[in-house]
Coordinates of C-alpha atoms in Angstrom, one line a residue:
Chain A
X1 CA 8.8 9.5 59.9
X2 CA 12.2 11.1 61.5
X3 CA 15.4 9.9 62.5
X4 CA 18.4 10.9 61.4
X5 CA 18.7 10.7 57.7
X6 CA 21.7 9.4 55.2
X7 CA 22.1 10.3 51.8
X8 CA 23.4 7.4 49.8
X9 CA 25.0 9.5 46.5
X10 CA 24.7 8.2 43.0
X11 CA 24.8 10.1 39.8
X12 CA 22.1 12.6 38.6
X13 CA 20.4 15.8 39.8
X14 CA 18.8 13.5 42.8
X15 CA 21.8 13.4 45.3
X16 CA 22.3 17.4 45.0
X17 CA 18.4 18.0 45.1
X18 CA 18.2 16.5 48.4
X19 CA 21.3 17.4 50.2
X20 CA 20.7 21.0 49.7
X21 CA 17.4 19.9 51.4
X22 CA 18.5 17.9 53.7
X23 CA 21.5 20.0 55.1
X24 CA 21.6 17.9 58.2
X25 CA 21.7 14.7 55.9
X26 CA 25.1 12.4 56.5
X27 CA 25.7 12.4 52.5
X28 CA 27.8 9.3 51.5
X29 CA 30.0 8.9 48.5
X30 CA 31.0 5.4 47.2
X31 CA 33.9 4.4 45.2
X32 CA 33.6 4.4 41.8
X33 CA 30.9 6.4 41.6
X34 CA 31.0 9.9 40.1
X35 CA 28.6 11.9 42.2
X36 CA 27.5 15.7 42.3
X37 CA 26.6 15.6 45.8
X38 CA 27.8 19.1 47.2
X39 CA 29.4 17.9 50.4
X40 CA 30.5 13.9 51.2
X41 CA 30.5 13.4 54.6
X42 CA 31.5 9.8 54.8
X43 CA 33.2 7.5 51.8
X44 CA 32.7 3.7 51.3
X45 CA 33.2 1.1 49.4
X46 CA 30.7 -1.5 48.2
X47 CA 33.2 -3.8 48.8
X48 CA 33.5 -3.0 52.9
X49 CA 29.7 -2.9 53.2
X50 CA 29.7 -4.0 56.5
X51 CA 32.2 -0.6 57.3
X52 CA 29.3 1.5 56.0
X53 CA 26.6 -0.2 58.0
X54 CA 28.9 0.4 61.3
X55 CA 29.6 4.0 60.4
X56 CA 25.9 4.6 59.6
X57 CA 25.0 3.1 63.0
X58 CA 27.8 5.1 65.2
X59 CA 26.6 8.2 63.3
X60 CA 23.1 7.6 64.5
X61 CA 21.6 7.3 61.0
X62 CA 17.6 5.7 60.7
X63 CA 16.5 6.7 57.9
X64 CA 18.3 6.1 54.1
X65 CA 17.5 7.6 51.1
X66 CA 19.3 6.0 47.5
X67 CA 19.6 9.2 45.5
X68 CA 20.0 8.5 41.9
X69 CA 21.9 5.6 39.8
X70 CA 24.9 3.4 40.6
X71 CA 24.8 1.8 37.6
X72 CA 27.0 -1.8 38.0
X73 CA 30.3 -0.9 39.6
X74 CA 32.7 -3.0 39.5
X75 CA 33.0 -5.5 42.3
X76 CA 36.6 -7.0 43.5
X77 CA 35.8 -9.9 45.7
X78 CA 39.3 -10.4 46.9
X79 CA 38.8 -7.1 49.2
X80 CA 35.2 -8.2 50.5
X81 CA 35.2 -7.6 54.3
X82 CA 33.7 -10.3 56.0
X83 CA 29.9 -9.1 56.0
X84 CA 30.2 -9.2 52.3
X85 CA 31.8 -12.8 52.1
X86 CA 28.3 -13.5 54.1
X87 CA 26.5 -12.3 51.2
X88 CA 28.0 -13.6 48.5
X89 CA 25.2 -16.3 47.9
X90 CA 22.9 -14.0 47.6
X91 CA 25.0 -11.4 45.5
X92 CA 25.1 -14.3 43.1
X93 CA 21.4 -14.6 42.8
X94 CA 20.8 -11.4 42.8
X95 CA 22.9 -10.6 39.7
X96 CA 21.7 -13.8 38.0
X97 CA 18.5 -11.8 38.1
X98 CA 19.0 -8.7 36.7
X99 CA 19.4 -5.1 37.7
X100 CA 16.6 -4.9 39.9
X101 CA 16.9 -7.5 41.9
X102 CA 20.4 -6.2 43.0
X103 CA 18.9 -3.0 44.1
X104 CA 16.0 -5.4 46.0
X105 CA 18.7 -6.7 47.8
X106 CA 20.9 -3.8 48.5
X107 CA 17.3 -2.5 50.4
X108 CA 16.7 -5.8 52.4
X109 CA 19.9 -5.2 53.9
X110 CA 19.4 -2.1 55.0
X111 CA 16.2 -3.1 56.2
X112 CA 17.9 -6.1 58.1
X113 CA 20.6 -3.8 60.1
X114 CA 17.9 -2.1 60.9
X115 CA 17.7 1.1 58.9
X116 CA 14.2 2.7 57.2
X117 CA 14.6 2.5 53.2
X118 CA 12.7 5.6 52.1
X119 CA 12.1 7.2 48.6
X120 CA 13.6 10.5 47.2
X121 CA 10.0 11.4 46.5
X122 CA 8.6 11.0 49.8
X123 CA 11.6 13.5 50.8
X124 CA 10.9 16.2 48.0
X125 CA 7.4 15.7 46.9
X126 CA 7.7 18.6 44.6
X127 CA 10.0 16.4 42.5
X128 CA 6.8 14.9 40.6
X129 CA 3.8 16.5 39.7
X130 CA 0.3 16.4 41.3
X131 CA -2.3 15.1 39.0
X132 CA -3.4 18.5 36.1
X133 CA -2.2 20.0 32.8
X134 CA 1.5 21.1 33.2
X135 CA 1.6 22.8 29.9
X136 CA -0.2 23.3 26.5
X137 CA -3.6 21.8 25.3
X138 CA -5.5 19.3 26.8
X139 CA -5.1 16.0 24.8
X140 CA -8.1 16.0 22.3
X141 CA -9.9 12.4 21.7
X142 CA -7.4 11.3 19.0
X143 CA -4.6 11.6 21.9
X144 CA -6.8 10.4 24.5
X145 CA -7.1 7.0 22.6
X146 CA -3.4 6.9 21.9
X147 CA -3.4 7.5 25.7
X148 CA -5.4 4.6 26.8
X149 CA -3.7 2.4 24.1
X150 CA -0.1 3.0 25.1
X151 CA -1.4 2.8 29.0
X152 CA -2.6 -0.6 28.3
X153 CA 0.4 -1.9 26.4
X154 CA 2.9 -1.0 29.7
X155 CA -0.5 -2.5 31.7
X156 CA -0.1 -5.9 29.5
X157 CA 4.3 -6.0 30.0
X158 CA 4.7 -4.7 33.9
X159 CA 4.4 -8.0 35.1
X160 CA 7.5 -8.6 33.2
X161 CA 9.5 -6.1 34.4
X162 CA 9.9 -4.4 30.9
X163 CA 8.7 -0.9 29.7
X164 CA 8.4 2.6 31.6
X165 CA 6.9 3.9 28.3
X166 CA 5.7 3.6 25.0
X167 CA 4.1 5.6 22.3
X168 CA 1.0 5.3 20.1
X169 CA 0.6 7.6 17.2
X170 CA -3.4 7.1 16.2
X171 CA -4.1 3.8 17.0
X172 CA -0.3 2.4 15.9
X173 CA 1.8 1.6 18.9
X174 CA 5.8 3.1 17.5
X175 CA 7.4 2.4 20.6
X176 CA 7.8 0.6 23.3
X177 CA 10.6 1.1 25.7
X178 CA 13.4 -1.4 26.8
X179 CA 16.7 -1.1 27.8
X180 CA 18.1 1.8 26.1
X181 CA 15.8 4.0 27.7
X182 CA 13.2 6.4 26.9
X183 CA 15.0 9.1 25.1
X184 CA 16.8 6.0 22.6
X185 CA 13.3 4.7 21.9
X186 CA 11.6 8.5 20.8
X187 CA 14.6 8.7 18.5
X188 CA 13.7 5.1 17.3
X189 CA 9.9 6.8 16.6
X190 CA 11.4 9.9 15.1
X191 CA 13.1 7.9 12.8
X192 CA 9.9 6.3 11.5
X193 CA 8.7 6.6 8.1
X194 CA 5.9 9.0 7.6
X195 CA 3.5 7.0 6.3
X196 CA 3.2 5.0 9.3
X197 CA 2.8 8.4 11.1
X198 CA -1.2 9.6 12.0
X199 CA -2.2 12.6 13.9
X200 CA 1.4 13.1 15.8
X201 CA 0.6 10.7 19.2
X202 CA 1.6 10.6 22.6
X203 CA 4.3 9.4 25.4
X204 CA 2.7 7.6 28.4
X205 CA 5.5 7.1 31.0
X206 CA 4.6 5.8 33.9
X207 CA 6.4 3.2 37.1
X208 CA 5.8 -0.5 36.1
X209 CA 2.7 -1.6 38.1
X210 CA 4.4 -2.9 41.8
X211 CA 7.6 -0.9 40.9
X212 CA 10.1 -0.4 44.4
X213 CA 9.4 3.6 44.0
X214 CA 12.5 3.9 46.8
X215 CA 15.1 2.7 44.7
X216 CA 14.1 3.6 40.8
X217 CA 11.5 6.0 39.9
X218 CA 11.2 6.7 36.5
X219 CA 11.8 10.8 35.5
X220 CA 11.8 13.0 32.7
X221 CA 13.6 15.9 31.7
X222 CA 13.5 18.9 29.3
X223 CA 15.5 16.3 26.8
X224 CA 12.5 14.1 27.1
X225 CA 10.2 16.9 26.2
X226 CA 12.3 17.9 23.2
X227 CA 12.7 14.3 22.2
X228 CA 9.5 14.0 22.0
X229 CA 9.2 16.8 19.6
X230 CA 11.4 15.9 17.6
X231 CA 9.2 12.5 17.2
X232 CA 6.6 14.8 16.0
X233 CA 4.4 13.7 19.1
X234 CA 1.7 15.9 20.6
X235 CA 2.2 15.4 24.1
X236 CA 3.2 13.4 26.9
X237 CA 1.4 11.8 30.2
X238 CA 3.1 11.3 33.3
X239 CA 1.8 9.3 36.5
X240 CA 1.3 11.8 38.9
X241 CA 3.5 11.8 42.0
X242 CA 5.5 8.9 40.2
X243 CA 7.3 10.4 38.1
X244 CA 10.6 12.6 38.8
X245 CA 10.4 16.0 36.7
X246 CA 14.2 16.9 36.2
X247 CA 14.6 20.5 36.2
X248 CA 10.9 21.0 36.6
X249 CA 11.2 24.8 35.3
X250 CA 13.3 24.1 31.8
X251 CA 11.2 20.7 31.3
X252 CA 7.5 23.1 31.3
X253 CA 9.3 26.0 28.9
X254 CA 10.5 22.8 26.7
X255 CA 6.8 21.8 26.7
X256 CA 6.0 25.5 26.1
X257 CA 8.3 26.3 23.5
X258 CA 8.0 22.9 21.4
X259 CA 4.1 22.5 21.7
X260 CA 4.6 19.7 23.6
X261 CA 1.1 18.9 26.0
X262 CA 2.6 17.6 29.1
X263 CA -0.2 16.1 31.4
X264 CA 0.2 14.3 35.0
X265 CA -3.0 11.8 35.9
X266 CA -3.6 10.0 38.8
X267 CA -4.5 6.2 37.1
Chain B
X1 CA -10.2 -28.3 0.1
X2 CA -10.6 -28.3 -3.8
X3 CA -12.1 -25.9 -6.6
X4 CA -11.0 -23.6 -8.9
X5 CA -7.9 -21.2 -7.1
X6 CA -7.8 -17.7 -7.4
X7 CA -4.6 -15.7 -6.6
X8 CA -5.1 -12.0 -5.6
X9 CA -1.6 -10.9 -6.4
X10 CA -0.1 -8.1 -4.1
X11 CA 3.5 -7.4 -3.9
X12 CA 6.3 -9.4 -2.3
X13 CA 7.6 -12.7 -3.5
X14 CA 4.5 -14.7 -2.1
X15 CA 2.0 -14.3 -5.5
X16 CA 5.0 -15.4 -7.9
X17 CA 5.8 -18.3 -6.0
X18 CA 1.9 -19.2 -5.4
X19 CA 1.7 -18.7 -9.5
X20 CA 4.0 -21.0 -10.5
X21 CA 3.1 -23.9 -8.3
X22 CA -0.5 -23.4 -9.0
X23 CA -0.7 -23.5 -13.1
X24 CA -4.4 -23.7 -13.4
X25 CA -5.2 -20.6 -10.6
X26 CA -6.5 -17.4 -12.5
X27 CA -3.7 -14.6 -11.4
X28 CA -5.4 -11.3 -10.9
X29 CA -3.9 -7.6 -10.6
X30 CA -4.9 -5.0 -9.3
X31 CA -4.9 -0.8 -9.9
X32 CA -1.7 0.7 -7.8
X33 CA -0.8 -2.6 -6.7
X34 CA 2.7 -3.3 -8.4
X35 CA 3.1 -6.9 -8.6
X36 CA 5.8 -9.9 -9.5
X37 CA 3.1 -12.1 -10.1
X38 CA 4.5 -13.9 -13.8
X39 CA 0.9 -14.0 -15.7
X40 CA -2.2 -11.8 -15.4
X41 CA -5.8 -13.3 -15.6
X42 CA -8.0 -10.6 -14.9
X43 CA -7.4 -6.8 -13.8
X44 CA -9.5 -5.4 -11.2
X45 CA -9.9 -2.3 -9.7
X46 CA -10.8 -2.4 -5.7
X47 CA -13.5 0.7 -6.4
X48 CA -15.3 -1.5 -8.7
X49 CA -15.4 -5.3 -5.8
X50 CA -18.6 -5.8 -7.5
X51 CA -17.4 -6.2 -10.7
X52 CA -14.1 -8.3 -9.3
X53 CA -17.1 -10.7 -7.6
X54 CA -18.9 -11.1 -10.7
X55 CA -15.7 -12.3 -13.0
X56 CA -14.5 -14.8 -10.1
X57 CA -18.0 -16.5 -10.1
X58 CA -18.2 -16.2 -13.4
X59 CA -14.6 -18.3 -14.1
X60 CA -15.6 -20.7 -11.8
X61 CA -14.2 -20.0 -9.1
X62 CA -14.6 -20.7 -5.5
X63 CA -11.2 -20.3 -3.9
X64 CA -9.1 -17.2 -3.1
X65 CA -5.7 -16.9 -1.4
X66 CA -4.9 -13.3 -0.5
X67 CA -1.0 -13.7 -2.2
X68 CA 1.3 -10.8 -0.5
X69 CA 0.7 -7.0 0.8
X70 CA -1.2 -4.1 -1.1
X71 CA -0.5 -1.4 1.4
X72 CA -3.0 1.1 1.9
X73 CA -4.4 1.9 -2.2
X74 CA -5.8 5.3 -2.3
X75 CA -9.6 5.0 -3.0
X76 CA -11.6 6.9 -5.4
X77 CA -15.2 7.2 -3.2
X78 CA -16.3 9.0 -6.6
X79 CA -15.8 5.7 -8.9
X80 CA -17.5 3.1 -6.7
X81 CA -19.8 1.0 -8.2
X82 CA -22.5 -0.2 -6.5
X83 CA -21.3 -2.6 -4.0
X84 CA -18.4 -0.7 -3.2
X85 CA -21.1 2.4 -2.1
X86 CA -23.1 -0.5 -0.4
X87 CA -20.1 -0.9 1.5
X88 CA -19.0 2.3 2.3
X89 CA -19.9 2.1 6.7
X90 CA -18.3 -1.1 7.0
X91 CA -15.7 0.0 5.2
X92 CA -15.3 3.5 7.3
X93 CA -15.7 1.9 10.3
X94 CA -12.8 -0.6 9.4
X95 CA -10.5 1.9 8.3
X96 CA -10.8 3.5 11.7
X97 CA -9.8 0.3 13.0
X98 CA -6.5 0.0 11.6
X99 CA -5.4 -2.4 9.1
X100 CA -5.9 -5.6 10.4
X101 CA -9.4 -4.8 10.4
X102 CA -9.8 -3.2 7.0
X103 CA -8.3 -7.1 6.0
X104 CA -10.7 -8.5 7.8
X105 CA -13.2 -7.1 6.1
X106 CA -12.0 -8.3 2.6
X107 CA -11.8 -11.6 4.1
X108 CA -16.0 -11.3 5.2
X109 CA -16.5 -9.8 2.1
X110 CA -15.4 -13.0 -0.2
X111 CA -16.7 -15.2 2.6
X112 CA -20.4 -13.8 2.6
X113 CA -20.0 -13.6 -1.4
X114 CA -19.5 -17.7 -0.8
X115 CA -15.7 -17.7 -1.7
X116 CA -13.1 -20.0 0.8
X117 CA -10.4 -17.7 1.8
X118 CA -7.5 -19.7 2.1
X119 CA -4.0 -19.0 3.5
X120 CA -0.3 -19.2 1.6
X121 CA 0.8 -21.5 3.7
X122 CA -1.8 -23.9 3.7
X123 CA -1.4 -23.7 -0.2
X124 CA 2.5 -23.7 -0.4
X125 CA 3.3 -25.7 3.0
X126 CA 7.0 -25.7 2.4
X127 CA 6.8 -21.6 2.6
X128 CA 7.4 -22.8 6.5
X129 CA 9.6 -24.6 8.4
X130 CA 8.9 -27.8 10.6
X131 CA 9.8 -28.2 14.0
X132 CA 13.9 -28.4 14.0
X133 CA 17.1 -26.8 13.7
X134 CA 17.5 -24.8 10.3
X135 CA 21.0 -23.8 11.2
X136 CA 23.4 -23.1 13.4
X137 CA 24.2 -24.7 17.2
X138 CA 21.3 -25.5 19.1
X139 CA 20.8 -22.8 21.7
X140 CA 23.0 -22.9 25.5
X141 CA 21.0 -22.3 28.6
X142 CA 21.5 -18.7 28.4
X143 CA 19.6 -18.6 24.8
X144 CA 16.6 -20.6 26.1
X145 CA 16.3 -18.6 28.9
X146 CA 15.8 -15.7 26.5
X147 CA 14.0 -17.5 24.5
X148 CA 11.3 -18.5 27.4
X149 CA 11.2 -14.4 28.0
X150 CA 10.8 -13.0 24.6
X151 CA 7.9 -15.4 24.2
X152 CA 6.6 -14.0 27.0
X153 CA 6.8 -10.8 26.2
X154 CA 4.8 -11.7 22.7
X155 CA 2.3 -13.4 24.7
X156 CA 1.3 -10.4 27.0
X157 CA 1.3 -8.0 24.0
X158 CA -0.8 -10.3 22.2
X159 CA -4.3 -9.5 23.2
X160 CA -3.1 -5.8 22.1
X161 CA -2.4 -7.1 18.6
X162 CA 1.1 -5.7 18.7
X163 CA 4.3 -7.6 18.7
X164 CA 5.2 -10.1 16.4
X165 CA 8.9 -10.5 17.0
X166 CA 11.0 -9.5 20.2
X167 CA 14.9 -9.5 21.4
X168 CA 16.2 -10.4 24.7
X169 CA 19.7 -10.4 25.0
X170 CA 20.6 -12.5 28.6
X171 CA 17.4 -11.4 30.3
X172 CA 17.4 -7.7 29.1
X173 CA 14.5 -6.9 26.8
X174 CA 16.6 -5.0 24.4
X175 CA 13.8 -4.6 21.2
X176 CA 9.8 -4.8 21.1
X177 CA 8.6 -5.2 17.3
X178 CA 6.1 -2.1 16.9
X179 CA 4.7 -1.0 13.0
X180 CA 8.0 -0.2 11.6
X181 CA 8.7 -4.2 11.3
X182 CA 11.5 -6.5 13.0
X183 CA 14.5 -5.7 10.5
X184 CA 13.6 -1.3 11.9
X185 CA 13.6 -3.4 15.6
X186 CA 16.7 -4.8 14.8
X187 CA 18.6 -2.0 13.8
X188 CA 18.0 -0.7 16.8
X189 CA 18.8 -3.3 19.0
X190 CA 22.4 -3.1 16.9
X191 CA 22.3 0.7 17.9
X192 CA 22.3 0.0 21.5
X193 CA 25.0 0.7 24.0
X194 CA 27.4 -2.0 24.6
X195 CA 26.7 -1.5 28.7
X196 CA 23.5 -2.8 28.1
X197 CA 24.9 -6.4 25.8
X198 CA 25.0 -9.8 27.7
X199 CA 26.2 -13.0 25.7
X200 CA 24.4 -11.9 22.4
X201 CA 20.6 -12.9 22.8
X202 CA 18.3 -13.9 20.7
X203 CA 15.4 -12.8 18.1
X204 CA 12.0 -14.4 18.6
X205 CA 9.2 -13.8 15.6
X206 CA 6.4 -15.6 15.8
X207 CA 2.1 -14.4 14.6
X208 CA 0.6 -12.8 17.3
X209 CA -2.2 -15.4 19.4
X210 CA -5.3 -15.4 17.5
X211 CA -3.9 -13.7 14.3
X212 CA -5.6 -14.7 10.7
X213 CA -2.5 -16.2 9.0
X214 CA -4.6 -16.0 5.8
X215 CA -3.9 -12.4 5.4
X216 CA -1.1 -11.7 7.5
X217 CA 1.5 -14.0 7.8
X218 CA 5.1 -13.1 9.8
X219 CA 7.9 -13.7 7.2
X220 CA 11.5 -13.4 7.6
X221 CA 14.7 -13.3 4.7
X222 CA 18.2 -13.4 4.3
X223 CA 18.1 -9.6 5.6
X224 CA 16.5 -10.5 8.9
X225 CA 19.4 -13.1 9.3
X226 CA 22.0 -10.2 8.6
X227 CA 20.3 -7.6 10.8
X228 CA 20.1 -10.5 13.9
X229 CA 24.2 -10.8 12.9
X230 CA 24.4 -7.3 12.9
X231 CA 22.5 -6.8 16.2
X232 CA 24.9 -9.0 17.9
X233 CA 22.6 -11.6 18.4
X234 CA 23.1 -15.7 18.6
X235 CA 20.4 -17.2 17.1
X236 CA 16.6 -16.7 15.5
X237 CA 13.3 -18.4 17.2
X238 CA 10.2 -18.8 14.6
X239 CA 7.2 -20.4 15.3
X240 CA 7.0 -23.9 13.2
X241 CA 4.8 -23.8 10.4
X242 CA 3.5 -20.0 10.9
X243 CA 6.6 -18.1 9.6
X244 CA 7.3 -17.9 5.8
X245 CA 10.7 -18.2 4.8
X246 CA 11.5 -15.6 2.4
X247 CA 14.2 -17.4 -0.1
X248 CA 14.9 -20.0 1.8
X249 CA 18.1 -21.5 0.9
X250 CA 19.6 -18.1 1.1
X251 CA 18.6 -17.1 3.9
X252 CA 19.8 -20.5 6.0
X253 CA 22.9 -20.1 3.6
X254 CA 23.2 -16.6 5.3
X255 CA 22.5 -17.8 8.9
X256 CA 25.4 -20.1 8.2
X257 CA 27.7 -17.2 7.3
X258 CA 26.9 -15.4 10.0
X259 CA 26.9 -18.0 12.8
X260 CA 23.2 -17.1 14.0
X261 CA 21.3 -20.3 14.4
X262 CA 18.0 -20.4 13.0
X263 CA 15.5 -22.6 14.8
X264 CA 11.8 -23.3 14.4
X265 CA 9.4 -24.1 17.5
X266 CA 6.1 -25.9 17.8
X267 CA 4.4 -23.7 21.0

């Protein structure tokens, strides 16, 4: 796919990662949001949505990447341009049903005036790992049980929209993630007590099954890795080419400083 | 169901309570297992089961209630008597199986030795609550909602055997029960960032589908009702007639300090 490509820029290592890829990319700032992006080309408003739609089309733009997280800015209705008012029913359902179904609307817009919604990952494969040992010791059978275990508990919720991750320490499921995120729940299992702690266990993170990869992948970091040392686990098991590896160097010498296994499998 | 009642007294309030309302049962102890229980028959040891058999049949009787936990007693393989050696596979292979299993051996055990295991509840049915309000206001729309979702969040863990109690605050899954217990949950949920809080949410603790309630009831107290208040949350969801009610009056005594309604569900 070609075409003329926009950079829509949230927060995170994302926007940067691809505009220094991309240096053709229109990159587009928004108001309220706090980006790193290294050059803004255009500024918006979420309120004036229909003035970004126009600028992207007079700038010839086809193809739109969402580059990391806007989070829930803050909306101000009075100052809604006239292609917002026209959404406003469906603004309400959407944020009557959570964060996700905001961001599925946001890409059926696009999609309506016209534009191609694509993923950050399908722009810089090397952001997520092909399937293969990243670093340290293949997961012996004890880890390859708490494997399949945690694999089936986020298996058992996707169709609910909850959990990106969960741990199982020998047989015992410590954690299973909601809200707060991954890093909140591996300092939940680090603060376990001990006796409920077996041969050290593993992280599976992983999409949820039917996950819109375009507009939330989940990623891990060299924090993760160290997070998860500090929960005493043995390793960690990403989905390959699914999950975005922040600072992909720092996160393997975390893994190979810490002792950390850090495997990426295709199922 | 008549006959002569034993009481297998393990920690927790459940053996004192099942003591005194049951004057004639024969009260027995056990090696490393502390217990509140206010009279002693017999004193067993769990390396000698045979022996523990023998005196049961030998008073007379033919029913046993399994009265709060024992936790994990070290064993002594060297002291078995001769059943306990006779054991010894079944018992390996349950003990790689986690603990509900190792309990569900016990439970076999007594039931091929010809003894009915019966549960708390069924001897002490006011332990639980009937359908109803306990406390508080009855849920709005926004608590039901949550209420509909944390029960389905139990129900797909459920085949897993993980998950007895769950917290969705306005449609955000905010805390998954895993082994360190709802009031561990809870303080997490009350550790979470205020971004992530709607209207307060609720608690929902019910057995898991399928669970024996004979050795392994859910229970909640006065604390859980403090935590919930703690955690920010509007009201507690137990199942009708599955949950125990640890102290009772103080615990609904605490829901109505705290404002967090307390209601008990038939489904």
């Amino acid at each position: 796919m070609t075409g003329k490509l926009a950079i829509l820029a949230g927060r995170g290592a994302m926007p940067k990662a691809l505009a220094e890829a991309y240096p053709d990319a229109v990159c587009v700032s928004f108001d309220g949001v706090e980006t790193p992006v290294p050059r803004v080309d255009a500024h918006h408003r979420f309120e004036a949505f229909g003035a970004l739609l126009d600028d992207l089309k007079e700038r010839g733009v086809e193809r739109l990447v969402l580059a990391g997280g806007v989070g829930r800015p803050p909306l101000d209705p009075q100052s809604f341009d006239p292609f917002m008012q026209s959404l406003a029913p469906r603004l309400l359902a959407a944020l009557q049903g959570g964060d996700d179904a905001l961001v599925r609307l946001v890409v059926s817009i696009f999609e309506e005036a016209g534009f191609a919604v694509i993923g950050a990952h399908e722009l810089l494969p090397e952001l997520t790992a092909a399937p293969g040992l990243l670093a340290g010791d293949a997961p012996d059978a004890a880890a390859r049980a708490d494997i399949t275990r945690a694999k089936q508990i986020l298996t058992a919720l996707s169709p609910l929209d909850v959990g990106q991750a969960a741990v199982v320490d020998t047989g015992i499921a410590l954690g299973i993630e909601t809200q707060q995120g991954t890093d909140e729940m591996l300092r939940f299992v680090s603060e376990a007590s001990q006796t409920l702690r077996g041969k050290g266990g593993v992280l599976v993170k992983r999409p949820k099954i039917g996950q819109d990869l375009r507009v939330d992948m989940p990623a891990i970091g060299p924090e993760t890795v160290r997070a998860a040392a500090r929960a005493g686990l043995q390793g960690i098991v990403i989905a390959a080419n699914q999950v975005v590896l922040i600072d992909r160097a720092a996160l393997i010498a975390a893994a190979g400083e810490t002792g950390v296994f850090l495997l990426a499998e295709a199922e």
